[in-house]
Amino acid sequence: MLKKLQPAHSSDRSLMIKYRVQGIAEMENSQRLPSSSSDKEALYAEWEQWKRNEPPGEKRAEAVSRMRECYEKNAKNLDLSSMALSQLPTLPDCVEELVVNDNQLTELPALPSSLKKLSVNDNQLTQLPALPSSLEGLFANDNQLTQLPTLPNFLKMLFATDNQLAALPDILPNSLKSLDVSNNRL
């Protein structure tokens, strides 16, 4: 039987509602419930505006279609690779794996807090935004990165080959199992 846990502040409608099975530990992955219809409408309006401002050659209509499907199905994976995208709008909160390889991205928006894997290979990124604490894998090969942001404590894999990195962060996570930063200015 599932038990509904009440948010700490009932006035905060954006808080996620968590479920747990009585007598058993909390579910490993809490499910995000759909946001209010006004949140959804605002997000969809942003995506439609982004699509209308599409530069020639970009596949923003296809990207919006995939983001909508991801949002509606509360999907964990979102792949927007090879769409010639120069920028991204706000991303769905439910995304745990974001793949945006082989685009023309020069920057990224704020990343979903639930993100576990980020793959941004073959873009034109010069920097990355703050990385969520949940991130376990970062794949940022073939960009123009000159530095890396603070790395999350539980990061297991870091691949940032063929960039312009002159140094690594002072502190690397103890959890790091795989590291490849070859072909940089290190």
Tab-separated table of C-alpha atoms in Angstrom:
chain	number	residue	atom	x	y	z
A	1	MET	CA	0.000	0.000	0.000
A	2	LEU	CA	1.336	3.429	-0.876
A	3	LYS	CA	1.230	6.225	1.635
A	4	LYS	CA	1.175	9.867	0.581
A	5	LEU	CA	3.637	12.013	2.532
A	6	GLN	CA	2.601	15.609	3.059
A	7	PRO	CA	4.955	18.404	1.957
A	8	ALA	CA	6.562	20.350	4.814
A	9	HIS	CA	4.822	23.527	3.660
A	10	SER	CA	1.391	22.896	2.209
A	11	SER	CA	1.433	26.321	0.555
A	12	ASP	CA	4.384	25.344	-1.628
A	13	ARG	CA	2.650	23.613	-4.530
A	14	SER	CA	5.868	23.041	-6.455
A	15	LEU	CA	7.200	20.592	-3.858
A	16	MET	CA	7.354	17.016	-5.022
A	17	ILE	CA	5.130	14.510	-3.287
A	18	LYS	CA	6.937	11.367	-2.331
A	19	TYR	CA	5.499	7.931	-1.807
A	20	ARG	CA	6.730	5.084	0.269
A	21	VAL	CA	5.576	1.570	0.830
A	22	GLN	CA	4.466	1.093	4.438
A	23	GLY	CA	6.888	-1.116	6.319
A	24	ILE	CA	9.516	-0.928	3.532
A	25	ALA	CA	12.260	1.622	2.939
A	26	GLU	CA	11.512	4.561	0.649
A	27	MET	CA	11.408	3.783	-3.025
A	28	GLU	CA	14.829	4.182	-4.637
A	29	ASN	CA	13.626	6.636	-7.244
A	30	SER	CA	10.817	8.927	-6.194
A	31	GLN	CA	8.571	9.793	-9.090
A	32	ARG	CA	7.989	13.393	-9.997
A	33	LEU	CA	4.313	14.120	-10.255
A	34	PRO	CA	3.140	16.363	-13.070
A	35	SER	CA	3.577	20.041	-12.281
A	36	SER	CA	0.613	22.337	-12.122
A	37	SER	CA	-0.986	23.130	-15.452
A	38	SER	CA	0.320	26.707	-15.261
A	39	ASP	CA	3.916	25.408	-14.900
A	40	LYS	CA	3.373	23.099	-17.847
A	41	GLU	CA	1.832	25.880	-19.939
A	42	ALA	CA	4.727	28.227	-19.153
A	43	LEU	CA	7.291	25.585	-20.084
A	44	TYR	CA	5.491	24.711	-23.316
A	45	ALA	CA	5.166	28.421	-24.185
A	46	GLU	CA	8.921	28.856	-23.695
A	47	TRP	CA	9.611	25.882	-25.951
A	48	GLU	CA	7.256	27.179	-28.650
A	49	GLN	CA	8.932	30.607	-28.570
A	50	TRP	CA	12.345	28.936	-28.808
A	51	LYS	CA	11.090	26.897	-31.777
A	52	ARG	CA	9.743	30.016	-33.556
A	53	ASN	CA	13.165	31.673	-33.254
A	54	GLU	CA	14.852	28.764	-35.024
A	55	PRO	CA	17.939	29.710	-37.043
A	56	PRO	CA	18.249	28.066	-40.484
A	57	GLY	CA	19.415	24.468	-40.353
A	58	GLU	CA	18.454	23.739	-36.747
A	59	LYS	CA	15.919	21.032	-35.937
A	60	ARG	CA	14.152	22.766	-33.065
A	61	ALA	CA	10.699	21.385	-33.958
A	62	GLU	CA	12.019	17.858	-33.523
A	63	ALA	CA	13.763	18.870	-30.283
A	64	VAL	CA	10.540	20.363	-28.884
A	65	SER	CA	8.648	17.217	-29.858
A	66	ARG	CA	11.169	15.079	-27.947
A	67	MET	CA	11.117	17.380	-24.907
A	68	ARG	CA	7.299	17.308	-24.809
A	69	GLU	CA	7.290	13.525	-25.040
A	70	CYS	CA	9.902	13.339	-22.283
A	71	TYR	CA	7.853	15.671	-20.065
A	72	GLU	CA	4.520	13.913	-20.714
A	73	LYS	CA	5.928	10.436	-20.067
A	74	ASN	CA	8.155	11.573	-17.180
A	75	ALA	CA	10.979	9.912	-19.130
A	76	LYS	CA	14.462	9.734	-17.661
A	77	ASN	CA	16.406	9.942	-20.955
A	78	LEU	CA	16.440	12.831	-23.425
A	79	ASP	CA	18.520	12.650	-26.611
A	80	LEU	CA	18.797	15.822	-28.685
A	81	SER	CA	21.916	14.791	-30.613
A	82	SER	CA	22.731	15.815	-34.194
A	83	MET	CA	20.079	18.544	-34.503
A	84	ALA	CA	22.490	21.427	-35.260
A	85	LEU	CA	21.213	23.202	-32.128
A	86	SER	CA	23.012	26.395	-31.112
A	87	GLN	CA	21.234	26.684	-27.746
A	88	LEU	CA	18.797	24.854	-25.497
A	89	PRO	CA	15.722	26.069	-23.624
A	90	THR	CA	14.770	25.060	-20.085
A	91	LEU	CA	14.917	21.282	-19.837
A	92	PRO	CA	12.328	18.942	-18.265
A	93	ASP	CA	12.956	18.316	-14.548
A	94	CYS	CA	12.553	14.554	-14.904
A	95	VAL	CA	15.672	14.080	-17.070
A	96	GLU	CA	18.377	11.883	-15.551
A	97	GLU	CA	20.345	11.315	-18.768
A	98	LEU	CA	20.844	14.165	-21.236
A	99	VAL	CA	22.605	13.517	-24.540
A	100	VAL	CA	23.193	16.532	-26.785
A	101	ASN	CA	26.175	15.327	-28.807
A	102	ASP	CA	27.091	16.693	-32.233
A	103	ASN	CA	25.389	20.085	-32.094
A	104	GLN	CA	26.638	23.685	-32.220
A	105	LEU	CA	26.078	24.487	-28.540
A	106	THR	CA	28.221	27.236	-27.026
A	107	GLU	CA	26.497	27.166	-23.612
A	108	LEU	CA	24.006	25.115	-21.645
A	109	PRO	CA	21.008	26.174	-19.558
A	110	ALA	CA	20.725	25.274	-15.880
A	111	LEU	CA	20.728	21.506	-15.631
A	112	PRO	CA	17.967	19.403	-14.018
A	113	SER	CA	18.788	18.593	-10.394
A	114	SER	CA	18.089	14.890	-11.012
A	115	LEU	CA	20.668	14.603	-13.830
A	116	LYS	CA	22.975	11.583	-13.496
A	117	LYS	CA	24.606	11.510	-16.935
A	118	LEU	CA	25.491	14.435	-19.195
A	119	SER	CA	26.905	13.862	-22.673
A	120	VAL	CA	27.840	17.013	-24.612
A	121	ASN	CA	30.495	15.633	-26.975
A	122	ASP	CA	31.250	17.429	-30.254
A	123	ASN	CA	29.909	20.900	-29.508
A	124	GLN	CA	31.509	24.332	-29.131
A	125	LEU	CA	31.148	24.719	-25.375
A	126	THR	CA	33.664	26.998	-23.684
A	127	GLN	CA	32.271	26.407	-20.184
A	128	LEU	CA	29.755	24.264	-18.358
A	129	PRO	CA	27.064	25.429	-15.933
A	130	ALA	CA	27.031	24.316	-12.309
A	131	LEU	CA	26.773	20.548	-12.253
A	132	PRO	CA	24.018	18.922	-10.176
A	133	SER	CA	25.143	16.959	-7.126
A	134	SER	CA	23.465	13.834	-8.556
A	135	LEU	CA	25.769	13.731	-11.628
A	136	GLU	CA	27.719	10.470	-11.986
A	137	GLY	CA	28.965	10.704	-15.574
A	138	LEU	CA	30.246	13.689	-17.572
A	139	PHE	CA	31.181	13.252	-21.225
A	140	ALA	CA	32.445	16.507	-22.740
A	141	ASN	CA	34.917	15.487	-25.446
A	142	ASP	CA	35.670	17.671	-28.475
A	143	ASN	CA	34.590	21.080	-27.204
A	144	GLN	CA	36.440	24.309	-26.414
A	145	LEU	CA	36.357	24.005	-22.617
A	146	THR	CA	39.059	26.015	-20.867
A	147	GLN	CA	38.088	24.929	-17.344
A	148	LEU	CA	35.724	22.608	-15.546
A	149	PRO	CA	33.255	23.655	-12.858
A	150	THR	CA	33.328	22.166	-9.375
A	151	LEU	CA	32.814	18.451	-9.812
A	152	PRO	CA	30.030	16.675	-7.883
A	153	ASN	CA	31.129	14.463	-4.994
A	154	PHE	CA	29.688	11.301	-6.535
A	155	LEU	CA	31.037	11.721	-10.078
A	156	LYS	CA	32.313	8.348	-11.316
A	157	MET	CA	33.266	9.106	-14.930
A	158	LEU	CA	34.850	12.198	-16.450
A	159	PHE	CA	35.788	12.335	-20.119
A	160	ALA	CA	36.894	15.713	-21.458
A	161	THR	CA	39.382	14.930	-24.219
A	162	ASP	CA	40.240	17.326	-27.040
A	163	ASN	CA	39.418	20.589	-25.267
A	164	GLN	CA	41.463	23.602	-24.173
A	165	LEU	CA	41.772	22.646	-20.495
A	166	ALA	CA	44.864	24.138	-18.857
A	167	ALA	CA	44.153	22.685	-15.402
A	168	LEU	CA	41.804	20.363	-13.577
A	169	PRO	CA	39.789	21.361	-10.515
A	170	ASP	CA	41.904	21.384	-7.347
A	171	ILE	CA	39.774	18.657	-5.833
A	172	LEU	CA	38.727	15.557	-7.756
A	173	PRO	CA	35.944	13.410	-6.274
A	174	ASN	CA	37.069	10.252	-4.458
A	175	SER	CA	34.329	8.402	-6.334
A	176	LEU	CA	36.013	9.010	-9.718
A	177	LYS	CA	36.705	5.648	-11.407
A	178	SER	CA	37.357	6.725	-15.023
A	179	LEU	CA	39.178	9.861	-16.120
A	180	ASP	CA	40.364	10.840	-19.604
A	181	VAL	CA	41.453	14.409	-20.260
A	182	SER	CA	43.972	13.692	-23.006
A	183	ASN	CA	44.667	16.174	-25.809
A	184	ASN	CA	44.319	19.294	-23.674
A	185	ARG	CA	46.805	21.961	-22.576
A	186	LEU	CA	47.512	20.205	-19.275
